[in-house]
Amino acid sequence: EARVFNQTPIRPRQSRLLLAKILFLLYRGDSMATAEATNLFFSITKLFQCKDMSLRQMVYLTIRELSTISEDVIMVTSSLMKDMQPKSEITYRANAIRALCKIVDPSMLSGIERFLKAAIVEKSPSIASAALVSAAHLFQDAKDVVRRWGNEANEALNGKALSQGASFFGGASGAGQVVSTSNIVQYHAMGLLYAIRQHDRMAVLKLVNTFTGQSKSSGWMGGGGGGATLRSNMAHVLLIRYAVEVMEGDPSRASQLHELLKEWVRHRSDMVSLEAARAMCQLPGLNSKQLTPAVNALQVFLSSPRPTVRFAAIRTLNMLARTHPEAVQPCNVDMEGLITDSNRSVATFAITTLLKTGNEASVDRLMKQMQGFMAEISDEFKTIVAEAVRSLCRKFPAKHGVFLAFLSGVLRDEGGLEFKWAVIEAIIDLAKHVPECKEAALAHLCEFIEDCEFTKLSVRVLHFLGEEGPQTARPTMYIRHIYNRVVLENAVVRAAAVSALAKFGAATAADPSLQQSVRVLLRRCLDDREDEVRDRAAWALRMTGDTAMRGKYVRDDSTFALAVLERKLVEYCANPAAAAAGQFSFDGIPRISRAQEEEMRDRVRVEAMDAVLTGSAVSAPSKQAAAAAGADAAAAAAPGTPTTAGTAGGFADAFERQAQYAEKLNAIPELAAFGAQPLVSSCAAADLTEAETEYVVRCIKHIYAGHVVFQFDVTNTIPEQIMEQVEVAMEPEDDSAAELQPVVVVPIPELRCNEPGSAYVAFERADAAEFPTATFGCTLKFVVKEIDPATGEPMEGDDGFEDEYSLEAADLGAGDYMLATYIPDSHALWEALGADSEAVEVFALAAFDGIEACITSVAALLGMCPLDGALRPKSKAAHQAVFTGKWMGAAKTVARTRMTFQKGSGVTMELAVRSEDPSVSQLVVAAVA
Amino acid sequence: MVNHSLYTVQAVVVLDSDGARLLAKYYSRRPSAQGHKSLKEQKKFESELFSKTRKSSSEVILLDGQTVLFKYINDVYFYLVGASDENELLLSSVLNGLVEAISALLKHNVDKRNLLDNLDMVVLALDETIDDGIALETDPNAIASNVSKRGVDTLDVSLANLNEQTLLDAYKQAKERFNLALLR
């Protein structure tokens, strides 16, 4: 068809339609071969002979689209240049500029630079816009050239406003060409200017100040119309972002920024107002009162007729509610109205926000409202609601009656697996955490499995009944329900039911008659058609008959760290050599307690839900980022805070982290020689600098069989500098470190701003049986080079100068040799180890003014895993705690402390340690001394 | 990470009432943008988008970590995809500009058939609104005026409208054709 182009005379109308068809094919997703595109391209160039404007515009567009797939597009440069000349028509020029910039080679750019510069300051907005946008595109490839256009862009930014202002005063002077009312040139100029100057903080600040100063004065003049320089709303949005960027983190400007945002929130354009409100909500360190203007503006948006406005407002509020629930409370009434919003995203956000801000009184009303519209919404949305109710249950356990009624109500409704699953989980959660409603919840679950079409759900419920049922007052009722399943259901459910029965059988040992009847039921299952069911029944019968086995299977409350187990298994499967060498070994897999795992799973779930709601972490990479952030948060919480969730999660994450460290360490040949993986890695990084200094250094210690490695994570926070040859010099502060001989120092070759790097220092332990403790004075040594703010590269010819920066001392304590692991059944271990290996000492610690402070610091010194409640003293006067760990990753160690507190004399603590290696017990006790 | 650049639009998609693609343009110049790389991914994204928005009167949805603004007129669905942390109202103004410009160009008679008949105007309007992910213009009037109307074929003019031409025009045309003949 492309032959049409070759016809003479050229027929513009037909050609144009044909071009449109080609574009249509491209846009539809049909791809074109390079040769084909090149051919097409050359036939299109013939169309330049035609002067018809409508055709020409289409030609430009096609050229631009083809430029990515065709070759030799450079050929048309001269034709385009001709169209850029000032005498051609406006539409011509704008399009020619854009097409030219798309195809031009960075090296040829200087040739057309003059035209582009002239175009940027052109009066006609469409030409100026085209030139500015093209410049922004080019900026990625040809930074140097475009950087020279800063002045022109600035002129466009300010000058354009003036000329527009003039036309404003002079009435409608823009006859002929329709003048854009959006003043979008400013937006483009602003964006380009920022791109040019983004490395230069002062310049951006100046840019921001130019506009903030003037808009303020115009506000005072009360004119508003002609005086305000910034007339494009979109440019204003950009301005807000830039203002926040340059002023944030600078305490001297914090109040100024807040004032500005307050003013911008009142802007008459919704777009600007929203951006300002959002910026305000994201500012750290504001209290609820300071947030009021933003919240007020958003509240008005909530009742807007436009869904987009409502959506934007509720999303911002949702974000805010996470950090400042009390600030959002004034909007509760408006948000309740939005629960039934036609836009489901809006409704979802409304519900989840309300859950965060709601108080106990509003819960009843909320539930009633939700019940009303549950039937009308899709499954997916119902699932979200169920999840939301689940978190609400945790928040207000006193309202369990209402929740349970609601959940059981929706359970009876129609729904898919996902939704039912969420509801079941919510009920189980409720039963676990609110003991008062356990019986009622179990009854609902029993009723549910009577008529359940999902095998998976039946299994889940049966498992839970097996766990909780035996502890209730009337286990017989549950046994009846469970046995019904054995009679009626398919094989998978039958197997699960048998397992549940087994648990009843094991746990009801105190009541022989009941146990007997369970055994009768189990015996009947021996005739089942399925192997699995028969196997389970046989196993259960044996187990219930034998007391020792019963204890082992039923009371075991530990489980493997599943993530680690999975990774090890994958490694095992991927490596045929290992498979040939022998069976998979469970020794290397840390065990964690059920409770810890539960906590971890909860945390992951909450995070995932948050992520779904913010819509930010759906793709895989960002999910990883979220997980990493979670790990960081847990790490921050781990060292001493008494929140169990934080510590439990922290320990589980520690395994993950350790694997990461090992990977990093093994990448360095000198260190890899020490062993495959450090035996112990300290779980929390110790800060060696203040938080707000030029260089941030954190220290992590790794213990190998014969070596100690210090890892220093260094972050350079000065954008103007680049650090090279960064290393840490460590000087022992006393002689005690004589047993430690420095062996390797690994520097960081180059460190840019905000790109953390790791330097290492390794010591060799002279005597493997000695575990020296020491304190090292640390100094950061490096070569500093200035950075050219324009390019982001180091200045040429700058050899840099050497500099030092002294850090706080790094300690190597006995606790660092201890691997914090959960050891199941620590009591039995304690007994088994016996008094021979025990080391006991009594300390009088006058310095502490409370048990809690004392236990936290002891935990930090020991470096061991606190067992349930160890860090949460129940009384103020006395406390007992148990810790477990493995010395050098091998020798199991249990520590028990008892402490009492008296006002005046401080804390008195008795520490008893037993270990598989008696010398270790002494060392551990010494660690606290 | 707040978007400090001019790149705001990640894709524009136009679907018909069956969810089939009429037009789709994915912009990938912005370095950090999560690109819908392959055609298959794009189609999957679109079908999901369509199934989620078909029966809803709302204008905005979060999908795959992106904010999607949409609008439909008769049997044509317009979608605009932006980053999830983008200012929704800014995106909305861009989409509005595009849709209203197209609507004006099609004489306020937007449906699938009309759209396909006037493809040239539609693609030009799209191009005048968004340039590789940067919003070029949001004022529908300005967009519409930047899109040139369809010209008439020179041949047709000379035959059909001969009597309406001025003498000068006629002369010009004759000259042009003479030149062309010479060139040939």
JSON list of C-alpha atoms in Angstrom, two decimals, chain A residues 8-14 16-17 20 23-24 27-29 52-54 57-58 61 64-65 91 95 98 102 126 129 133 136-138 140-141 177-182 184 187-188 191-192 194 234 237-238 241-242 245 270-271 274-275 278 306-309 311-312 315 342-343 345 349 380 613-616 618-619, chain B residues 2-8 21-25 29-31 34 39 43 52 57-62 64-67 69 84-90 92-94 96 116-117 119-121 123-124 126-128 130-132 134-139 141-142 145-156 180 184:
[
{"chain": "A", "resi": 8, "resn": "THR", "atom": "CA", "xyz": [2.77, 12.07, -8.16]},
{"chain": "A", "resi": 9, "resn": "PRO", "atom": "CA", "xyz": [1.20, 14.41, -7.61]},
{"chain": "A", "resi": 10, "resn": "ILE", "atom": "CA", "xyz": [1.09, 13.53, -3.97]},
{"chain": "A", "resi": 11, "resn": "ARG", "atom": "CA", "xyz": [-2.39, 13.08, -2.71]},
{"chain": "A", "resi": 12, "resn": "PRO", "atom": "CA", "xyz": [-2.34, 14.45, 0.81]},
{"chain": "A", "resi": 13, "resn": "ARG", "atom": "CA", "xyz": [-5.66, 13.19, 1.96]},
{"chain": "A", "resi": 14, "resn": "GLN", "atom": "CA", "xyz": [-5.11, 9.65, 0.93]},
{"chain": "A", "resi": 16, "resn": "ARG", "atom": "CA", "xyz": [-2.59, 10.98, 5.50]},
{"chain": "A", "resi": 17, "resn": "LEU", "atom": "CA", "xyz": [-5.20, 8.32, 6.01]},
{"chain": "A", "resi": 20, "resn": "ALA", "atom": "CA", "xyz": [-2.86, 6.99, 10.17]},
{"chain": "A", "resi": 23, "resn": "LEU", "atom": "CA", "xyz": [0.26, 4.25, 13.09]},
{"chain": "A", "resi": 24, "resn": "PHE", "atom": "CA", "xyz": [-2.87, 2.47, 14.09]},
{"chain": "A", "resi": 27, "resn": "TYR", "atom": "CA", "xyz": [-0.36, 1.31, 18.30]},
{"chain": "A", "resi": 28, "resn": "ARG", "atom": "CA", "xyz": [-2.43, -1.83, 18.16]},
{"chain": "A", "resi": 29, "resn": "GLY", "atom": "CA", "xyz": [0.68, -3.79, 18.93]},
{"chain": "A", "resi": 52, "resn": "ASP", "atom": "CA", "xyz": [0.09, 20.37, 2.66]},
{"chain": "A", "resi": 53, "resn": "MET", "atom": "CA", "xyz": [0.05, 21.08, 6.34]},
{"chain": "A", "resi": 54, "resn": "SER", "atom": "CA", "xyz": [-2.28, 18.35, 7.45]},
{"chain": "A", "resi": 57, "resn": "GLN", "atom": "CA", "xyz": [1.92, 16.90, 10.65]},
{"chain": "A", "resi": 58, "resn": "MET", "atom": "CA", "xyz": [1.13, 13.27, 10.12]},
{"chain": "A", "resi": 61, "resn": "LEU", "atom": "CA", "xyz": [4.39, 11.81, 13.83]},
{"chain": "A", "resi": 64, "resn": "ARG", "atom": "CA", "xyz": [8.95, 9.81, 15.21]},
{"chain": "A", "resi": 65, "resn": "GLU", "atom": "CA", "xyz": [7.20, 6.51, 15.69]},
{"chain": "A", "resi": 91, "resn": "THR", "atom": "CA", "xyz": [2.33, 23.91, 14.02]},
{"chain": "A", "resi": 95, "resn": "ASN", "atom": "CA", "xyz": [6.26, 19.32, 15.35]},
{"chain": "A", "resi": 98, "resn": "ARG", "atom": "CA", "xyz": [9.95, 17.41, 18.42]},
{"chain": "A", "resi": 102, "resn": "LYS", "atom": "CA", "xyz": [13.78, 12.44, 18.66]},
{"chain": "A", "resi": 126, "resn": "SER", "atom": "CA", "xyz": [3.33, 25.53, 21.59]},
{"chain": "A", "resi": 129, "resn": "SER", "atom": "CA", "xyz": [6.68, 23.78, 24.96]},
{"chain": "A", "resi": 133, "resn": "VAL", "atom": "CA", "xyz": [9.95, 18.99, 26.29]},
{"chain": "A", "resi": 136, "resn": "ALA", "atom": "CA", "xyz": [13.96, 17.32, 28.69]},
{"chain": "A", "resi": 137, "resn": "HIS", "atom": "CA", "xyz": [14.07, 14.18, 26.57]},
{"chain": "A", "resi": 138, "resn": "LEU", "atom": "CA", "xyz": [17.51, 15.01, 25.29]},
{"chain": "A", "resi": 140, "resn": "GLN", "atom": "CA", "xyz": [19.08, 11.98, 29.43]},
{"chain": "A", "resi": 141, "resn": "ASP", "atom": "CA", "xyz": [21.56, 11.48, 26.63]},
{"chain": "A", "resi": 177, "resn": "GLN", "atom": "CA", "xyz": [-3.83, 30.71, 17.17]},
{"chain": "A", "resi": 178, "resn": "VAL", "atom": "CA", "xyz": [-5.83, 29.51, 20.14]},
{"chain": "A", "resi": 179, "resn": "VAL", "atom": "CA", "xyz": [-3.73, 30.34, 23.17]},
{"chain": "A", "resi": 180, "resn": "SER", "atom": "CA", "xyz": [-3.55, 27.62, 25.70]},
{"chain": "A", "resi": 181, "resn": "THR", "atom": "CA", "xyz": [-5.18, 28.47, 28.98]},
{"chain": "A", "resi": 182, "resn": "SER", "atom": "CA", "xyz": [-3.13, 26.08, 30.99]},
{"chain": "A", "resi": 184, "resn": "ILE", "atom": "CA", "xyz": [1.81, 24.68, 30.50]},
{"chain": "A", "resi": 187, "resn": "TYR", "atom": "CA", "xyz": [5.47, 23.48, 33.79]},
{"chain": "A", "resi": 188, "resn": "HIS", "atom": "CA", "xyz": [7.88, 22.34, 31.16]},
{"chain": "A", "resi": 191, "resn": "GLY", "atom": "CA", "xyz": [10.80, 20.64, 35.03]},
{"chain": "A", "resi": 192, "resn": "LEU", "atom": "CA", "xyz": [13.71, 21.24, 32.70]},
{"chain": "A", "resi": 194, "resn": "TYR", "atom": "CA", "xyz": [15.13, 21.36, 37.86]},
{"chain": "A", "resi": 234, "resn": "MET", "atom": "CA", "xyz": [1.02, 21.70, 37.10]},
{"chain": "A", "resi": 237, "resn": "VAL", "atom": "CA", "xyz": [2.67, 20.98, 41.80]},
{"chain": "A", "resi": 238, "resn": "LEU", "atom": "CA", "xyz": [6.27, 20.64, 40.74]},
{"chain": "A", "resi": 241, "resn": "ARG", "atom": "CA", "xyz": [7.74, 18.93, 45.32]},
{"chain": "A", "resi": 242, "resn": "TYR", "atom": "CA", "xyz": [10.94, 20.87, 44.84]},
{"chain": "A", "resi": 245, "resn": "GLU", "atom": "CA", "xyz": [12.87, 18.42, 48.70]},
{"chain": "A", "resi": 270, "resn": "ASP", "atom": "CA", "xyz": [-7.72, 21.22, 43.66]},
{"chain": "A", "resi": 271, "resn": "MET", "atom": "CA", "xyz": [-4.60, 19.85, 42.10]},
{"chain": "A", "resi": 274, "resn": "LEU", "atom": "CA", "xyz": [-4.04, 18.18, 47.08]},
{"chain": "A", "resi": 275, "resn": "GLU", "atom": "CA", "xyz": [-0.34, 18.16, 46.40]},
{"chain": "A", "resi": 278, "resn": "ARG", "atom": "CA", "xyz": [-0.14, 15.38, 50.68]},
{"chain": "A", "resi": 306, "resn": "ARG", "atom": "CA", "xyz": [-15.69, 13.66, 41.37]},
{"chain": "A", "resi": 307, "resn": "PRO", "atom": "CA", "xyz": [-14.52, 10.16, 42.26]},
{"chain": "A", "resi": 308, "resn": "THR", "atom": "CA", "xyz": [-10.93, 11.03, 41.47]},
{"chain": "A", "resi": 309, "resn": "VAL", "atom": "CA", "xyz": [-10.89, 13.81, 44.01]},
{"chain": "A", "resi": 311, "resn": "PHE", "atom": "CA", "xyz": [-10.02, 8.86, 45.81]},
{"chain": "A", "resi": 312, "resn": "ALA", "atom": "CA", "xyz": [-7.01, 11.12, 46.10]},
{"chain": "A", "resi": 315, "resn": "ARG", "atom": "CA", "xyz": [-5.79, 7.73, 49.91]},
{"chain": "A", "resi": 342, "resn": "SER", "atom": "CA", "xyz": [-19.49, 3.35, 44.04]},
{"chain": "A", "resi": 343, "resn": "ASN", "atom": "CA", "xyz": [-15.76, 3.37, 43.51]},
{"chain": "A", "resi": 345, "resn": "SER", "atom": "CA", "xyz": [-11.07, 1.61, 45.78]},
{"chain": "A", "resi": 349, "resn": "PHE", "atom": "CA", "xyz": [-9.59, 2.91, 51.61]},
{"chain": "A", "resi": 380, "resn": "GLU", "atom": "CA", "xyz": [-12.38, -9.66, 46.23]},
{"chain": "A", "resi": 613, "resn": "LEU", "atom": "CA", "xyz": [-3.50, -1.04, 50.22]},
{"chain": "A", "resi": 614, "resn": "THR", "atom": "CA", "xyz": [-0.85, 1.43, 49.32]},
{"chain": "A", "resi": 615, "resn": "GLY", "atom": "CA", "xyz": [-0.64, -0.30, 46.00]},
{"chain": "A", "resi": 616, "resn": "SER", "atom": "CA", "xyz": [3.06, 0.31, 46.02]},
{"chain": "A", "resi": 618, "resn": "VAL", "atom": "CA", "xyz": [2.71, -5.41, 44.09]},
{"chain": "A", "resi": 619, "resn": "SER", "atom": "CA", "xyz": [5.54, -6.10, 41.75]},
{"chain": "B", "resi": 2, "resn": "VAL", "atom": "CA", "xyz": [8.52, 11.49, 44.70]},
{"chain": "B", "resi": 3, "resn": "ASN", "atom": "CA", "xyz": [8.63, 12.07, 40.99]},
{"chain": "B", "resi": 4, "resn": "HIS", "atom": "CA", "xyz": [10.64, 15.20, 40.34]},
{"chain": "B", "resi": 5, "resn": "SER", "atom": "CA", "xyz": [10.79, 14.87, 36.59]},
{"chain": "B", "resi": 6, "resn": "LEU", "atom": "CA", "xyz": [8.34, 15.85, 33.93]},
{"chain": "B", "resi": 7, "resn": "TYR", "atom": "CA", "xyz": [7.61, 12.24, 33.06]},
{"chain": "B", "resi": 8, "resn": "THR", "atom": "CA", "xyz": [4.19, 11.52, 34.47]},
{"chain": "B", "resi": 21, "resn": "ARG", "atom": "CA", "xyz": [-7.40, -2.70, 21.95]},
{"chain": "B", "resi": 22, "resn": "LEU", "atom": "CA", "xyz": [-8.07, 0.25, 19.68]},
{"chain": "B", "resi": 23, "resn": "LEU", "atom": "CA", "xyz": [-4.98, 2.19, 20.54]},
{"chain": "B", "resi": 24, "resn": "ALA", "atom": "CA", "xyz": [-2.26, 1.66, 23.08]},
{"chain": "B", "resi": 25, "resn": "LYS", "atom": "CA", "xyz": [0.85, 3.64, 23.66]},
{"chain": "B", "resi": 29, "resn": "ARG", "atom": "CA", "xyz": [11.53, 6.94, 28.48]},
{"chain": "B", "resi": 30, "resn": "ARG", "atom": "CA", "xyz": [11.39, 7.62, 32.18]},
{"chain": "B", "resi": 31, "resn": "PRO", "atom": "CA", "xyz": [14.27, 5.63, 33.58]},
{"chain": "B", "resi": 34, "resn": "GLN", "atom": "CA", "xyz": [8.22, -0.15, 35.37]},
{"chain": "B", "resi": 39, "resn": "LEU", "atom": "CA", "xyz": [3.12, -7.25, 24.12]},
{"chain": "B", "resi": 43, "resn": "LYS", "atom": "CA", "xyz": [-2.45, -7.36, 26.76]},
{"chain": "B", "resi": 52, "resn": "LYS", "atom": "CA", "xyz": [-12.07, -4.34, 36.66]},
{"chain": "B", "resi": 57, "resn": "SER", "atom": "CA", "xyz": [-18.70, 4.47, 37.06]},
{"chain": "B", "resi": 58, "resn": "SER", "atom": "CA", "xyz": [-15.70, 5.48, 39.07]},
{"chain": "B", "resi": 59, "resn": "GLU", "atom": "CA", "xyz": [-12.86, 7.28, 37.43]},
{"chain": "B", "resi": 60, "resn": "VAL", "atom": "CA", "xyz": [-9.85, 5.85, 39.14]},
{"chain": "B", "resi": 61, "resn": "ILE", "atom": "CA", "xyz": [-8.38, 2.54, 40.21]},
{"chain": "B", "resi": 62, "resn": "LEU", "atom": "CA", "xyz": [-5.12, 1.18, 41.53]},
{"chain": "B", "resi": 64, "resn": "ASP", "atom": "CA", "xyz": [-0.43, -3.42, 39.58]},
{"chain": "B", "resi": 65, "resn": "GLY", "atom": "CA", "xyz": [0.99, -0.63, 41.64]},
{"chain": "B", "resi": 66, "resn": "GLN", "atom": "CA", "xyz": [-0.05, 2.01, 39.17]},
{"chain": "B", "resi": 67, "resn": "THR", "atom": "CA", "xyz": [-2.72, 4.64, 39.25]},
{"chain": "B", "resi": 69, "resn": "LEU", "atom": "CA", "xyz": [-7.52, 7.03, 35.43]},
{"chain": "B", "resi": 84, "resn": "SER", "atom": "CA", "xyz": [1.07, 5.09, 42.04]},
{"chain": "B", "resi": 85, "resn": "ASP", "atom": "CA", "xyz": [2.37, 8.12, 43.91]},
{"chain": "B", "resi": 86, "resn": "GLU", "atom": "CA", "xyz": [1.47, 10.57, 41.17]},
{"chain": "B", "resi": 87, "resn": "ASN", "atom": "CA", "xyz": [-0.96, 13.37, 41.84]},
{"chain": "B", "resi": 88, "resn": "GLU", "atom": "CA", "xyz": [-4.26, 11.89, 40.68]},
{"chain": "B", "resi": 89, "resn": "LEU", "atom": "CA", "xyz": [-5.73, 15.24, 39.82]},
{"chain": "B", "resi": 90, "resn": "LEU", "atom": "CA", "xyz": [-2.79, 16.08, 37.62]},
{"chain": "B", "resi": 92, "resn": "SER", "atom": "CA", "xyz": [-6.97, 13.47, 35.57]},
{"chain": "B", "resi": 93, "resn": "SER", "atom": "CA", "xyz": [-6.45, 16.86, 33.97]},
{"chain": "B", "resi": 94, "resn": "VAL", "atom": "CA", "xyz": [-4.24, 15.29, 31.31]},
{"chain": "B", "resi": 96, "resn": "ASN", "atom": "CA", "xyz": [-9.55, 15.20, 30.45]},
{"chain": "B", "resi": 116, "resn": "LEU", "atom": "CA", "xyz": [-11.77, 4.53, 13.52]},
{"chain": "B", "resi": 117, "resn": "ASP", "atom": "CA", "xyz": [-12.99, 6.72, 10.70]},
{"chain": "B", "resi": 119, "resn": "LEU", "atom": "CA", "xyz": [-7.97, 7.83, 13.19]},
{"chain": "B", "resi": 120, "resn": "ASP", "atom": "CA", "xyz": [-5.64, 10.49, 11.87]},
{"chain": "B", "resi": 121, "resn": "MET", "atom": "CA", "xyz": [-7.10, 13.14, 14.13]},
{"chain": "B", "resi": 123, "resn": "VAL", "atom": "CA", "xyz": [-3.50, 9.85, 16.85]},
{"chain": "B", "resi": 124, "resn": "LEU", "atom": "CA", "xyz": [-2.50, 13.44, 16.31]},
{"chain": "B", "resi": 126, "resn": "LEU", "atom": "CA", "xyz": [-2.80, 11.92, 21.41]},
{"chain": "B", "resi": 127, "resn": "ASP", "atom": "CA", "xyz": [0.53, 13.09, 20.15]},
{"chain": "B", "resi": 128, "resn": "GLU", "atom": "CA", "xyz": [-0.25, 16.70, 20.92]},
{"chain": "B", "resi": 130, "resn": "ILE", "atom": "CA", "xyz": [1.50, 13.56, 25.51]},
{"chain": "B", "resi": 131, "resn": "ASP", "atom": "CA", "xyz": [5.01, 13.52, 24.17]},
{"chain": "B", "resi": 132, "resn": "ASP", "atom": "CA", "xyz": [6.79, 10.36, 25.26]},
{"chain": "B", "resi": 134, "resn": "ILE", "atom": "CA", "xyz": [5.51, 14.17, 29.30]},
{"chain": "B", "resi": 135, "resn": "ALA", "atom": "CA", "xyz": [2.22, 15.99, 29.34]},
{"chain": "B", "resi": 136, "resn": "LEU", "atom": "CA", "xyz": [2.56, 18.45, 26.49]},
{"chain": "B", "resi": 137, "resn": "GLU", "atom": "CA", "xyz": [-0.74, 20.24, 26.79]},
{"chain": "B", "resi": 138, "resn": "THR", "atom": "CA", "xyz": [-3.83, 19.87, 28.91]},
{"chain": "B", "resi": 139, "resn": "ASP", "atom": "CA", "xyz": [-6.12, 22.48, 27.47]},
{"chain": "B", "resi": 141, "resn": "ASN", "atom": "CA", "xyz": [-9.02, 23.70, 22.94]},
{"chain": "B", "resi": 142, "resn": "ALA", "atom": "CA", "xyz": [-5.34, 24.14, 22.40]},
{"chain": "B", "resi": 145, "resn": "SER", "atom": "CA", "xyz": [-6.40, 23.54, 17.44]},
{"chain": "B", "resi": 146, "resn": "ASN", "atom": "CA", "xyz": [-2.93, 22.03, 17.17]},
{"chain": "B", "resi": 147, "resn": "VAL", "atom": "CA", "xyz": [-4.36, 19.08, 15.31]},
{"chain": "B", "resi": 148, "resn": "SER", "atom": "CA", "xyz": [-4.63, 20.05, 11.71]},
{"chain": "B", "resi": 149, "resn": "LYS", "atom": "CA", "xyz": [-7.86, 19.24, 10.00]},
{"chain": "B", "resi": 150, "resn": "ARG", "atom": "CA", "xyz": [-7.77, 16.73, 7.26]},
{"chain": "B", "resi": 151, "resn": "GLY", "atom": "CA", "xyz": [-6.71, 18.32, 4.04]},
{"chain": "B", "resi": 152, "resn": "VAL", "atom": "CA", "xyz": [-8.38, 17.67, 0.78]},
{"chain": "B", "resi": 153, "resn": "ASP", "atom": "CA", "xyz": [-6.57, 15.99, -2.02]},
{"chain": "B", "resi": 154, "resn": "THR", "atom": "CA", "xyz": [-5.25, 18.49, -4.49]},
{"chain": "B", "resi": 155, "resn": "LEU", "atom": "CA", "xyz": [-6.76, 16.63, -7.38]},
{"chain": "B", "resi": 156, "resn": "ASP", "atom": "CA", "xyz": [-10.22, 16.66, -5.90]},
{"chain": "B", "resi": 180, "resn": "LEU", "atom": "CA", "xyz": [5.15, 18.31, -11.26]},
{"chain": "B", "resi": 184, "resn": "ARG", "atom": "CA", "xyz": [8.20, 13.65, -13.92]}
]
